[in-house]
Amino acid sequence: MFSLKKIIYNYKKNKNNIGSIKLQIFLLSLRINNLQKHVSVFKKDFHNKLGLLKLIFRRRKFLRYVKINNLDEYNSIIKKLKLRY
């Protein structure tokens, strides 16, 4: 879907700051997609399922924050990640 270097280059605020909320959402989505593939293959791997749920909930909190503060940015993130239709 996305490569890590491309995501960091496109969504960092400046040269030294790579902790913007938008970037964190994209990085979490990348990790979630990788874990979803793993969990679909290894159905009884409950530790990774729990980790996947924690990542999903963290991304949900970040998205809620962005939705409250900047609705246009929220809509663009949702479109790019294809989270909701």
Short mmCIF file of C-alpha atoms in Angstrom, two decimals:
data_model
loop_
_atom_site.label_atom_id
_atom_site.label_comp_id
_atom_site.label_asym_id
_atom_site.label_seq_id
_atom_site.Cartn_x
_atom_site.Cartn_y
_atom_site.Cartn_z
CA MET A 1 0.00 0.00 0.00
CA PHE A 2 2.46 2.68 1.16
CA SER A 3 6.18 2.61 1.78
CA LEU A 4 7.58 3.84 5.07
CA LYS A 5 10.08 6.33 3.62
CA LYS A 6 7.46 7.84 1.32
CA ILE A 7 5.00 8.30 4.17
CA ILE A 8 7.56 9.98 6.42
CA TYR A 9 8.79 12.25 3.62
CA ASN A 10 5.29 13.34 2.59
CA TYR A 11 3.70 13.92 5.99
CA LYS A 12 6.42 15.22 8.30
CA LYS A 13 6.01 18.83 9.37
CA ASN A 14 9.64 19.81 8.94
CA LYS A 15 13.08 18.24 8.62
CA ASN A 16 13.45 17.24 12.28
CA ASN A 17 9.84 16.75 13.38
CA ILE A 18 8.37 13.44 12.29
CA GLY A 19 5.79 13.21 15.08
CA SER A 20 2.83 14.99 13.50
CA ILE A 21 -0.56 13.47 14.14
CA LYS A 22 -1.16 12.83 10.44
CA LEU A 23 2.13 10.98 10.12
CA GLN A 24 1.40 8.92 13.22
CA ILE A 25 -1.97 7.87 11.78
CA PHE A 26 -0.37 6.76 8.53
CA LEU A 27 2.38 4.83 10.32
CA LEU A 28 -0.16 3.14 12.58
CA SER A 29 -2.19 2.18 9.52
CA LEU A 30 0.89 0.64 7.95
CA ARG A 31 1.54 -1.43 11.08
CA ILE A 32 -2.13 -2.41 11.32
CA ASN A 33 -2.19 -3.65 7.74
CA ASN A 34 0.91 -5.78 8.33
CA LEU A 35 -0.50 -7.25 11.53
CA GLN A 36 -3.85 -7.99 9.87
CA LYS A 37 -2.09 -10.12 7.29
CA HIS A 38 -0.23 -11.99 10.04
CA VAL A 39 -3.32 -12.55 12.18
CA SER A 40 -5.33 -13.82 9.22
CA VAL A 41 -2.71 -16.52 8.63
CA PHE A 42 -2.07 -17.41 12.29
CA LYS A 43 -5.56 -17.54 13.78
CA LYS A 44 -4.50 -18.64 17.26
CA ASP A 45 -1.86 -15.98 17.78
CA PHE A 46 -3.73 -14.16 20.54
CA HIS A 47 -0.84 -11.92 21.60
CA ASN A 48 -0.62 -10.32 18.18
CA LYS A 49 -4.42 -10.03 18.04
CA LEU A 50 -4.30 -8.04 21.25
CA GLY A 51 -1.51 -5.86 19.88
CA LEU A 52 -3.54 -5.31 16.71
CA LEU A 53 -6.54 -4.18 18.75
CA LYS A 54 -4.37 -1.77 20.75
CA LEU A 55 -3.05 -0.22 17.53
CA ILE A 56 -6.56 0.10 16.12
CA PHE A 57 -7.79 1.82 19.27
CA ARG A 58 -4.81 4.20 19.27
CA ARG A 59 -5.46 5.11 15.64
CA ARG A 60 -9.13 5.63 16.46
CA LYS A 61 -8.18 8.10 19.22
CA PHE A 62 -5.89 10.00 16.85
CA LEU A 63 -8.61 10.13 14.20
CA ARG A 64 -11.14 11.38 16.74
CA TYR A 65 -8.73 14.16 17.73
CA VAL A 66 -8.20 15.19 14.10
CA LYS A 67 -11.94 15.06 13.41
CA ILE A 68 -12.65 17.45 16.30
CA ASN A 69 -9.89 19.91 15.40
CA ASN A 70 -9.72 19.83 11.60
CA LEU A 71 -12.56 18.18 9.70
CA ASP A 72 -11.05 18.77 6.25
CA GLU A 73 -7.81 17.03 7.21
CA TYR A 74 -9.82 14.18 8.73
CA ASN A 75 -11.74 13.68 5.48
CA SER A 76 -8.52 13.69 3.43
CA ILE A 77 -6.93 11.10 5.75
CA ILE A 78 -9.99 8.86 5.51
CA LYS A 79 -9.95 9.07 1.71
CA LYS A 80 -6.24 8.31 1.42
CA LEU A 81 -6.39 5.35 3.79
CA LYS A 82 -9.76 4.14 2.44
CA LEU A 83 -11.03 3.51 5.96
CA ARG A 84 -14.69 4.45 5.52
CA TYR A 85 -16.80 4.47 2.41
#
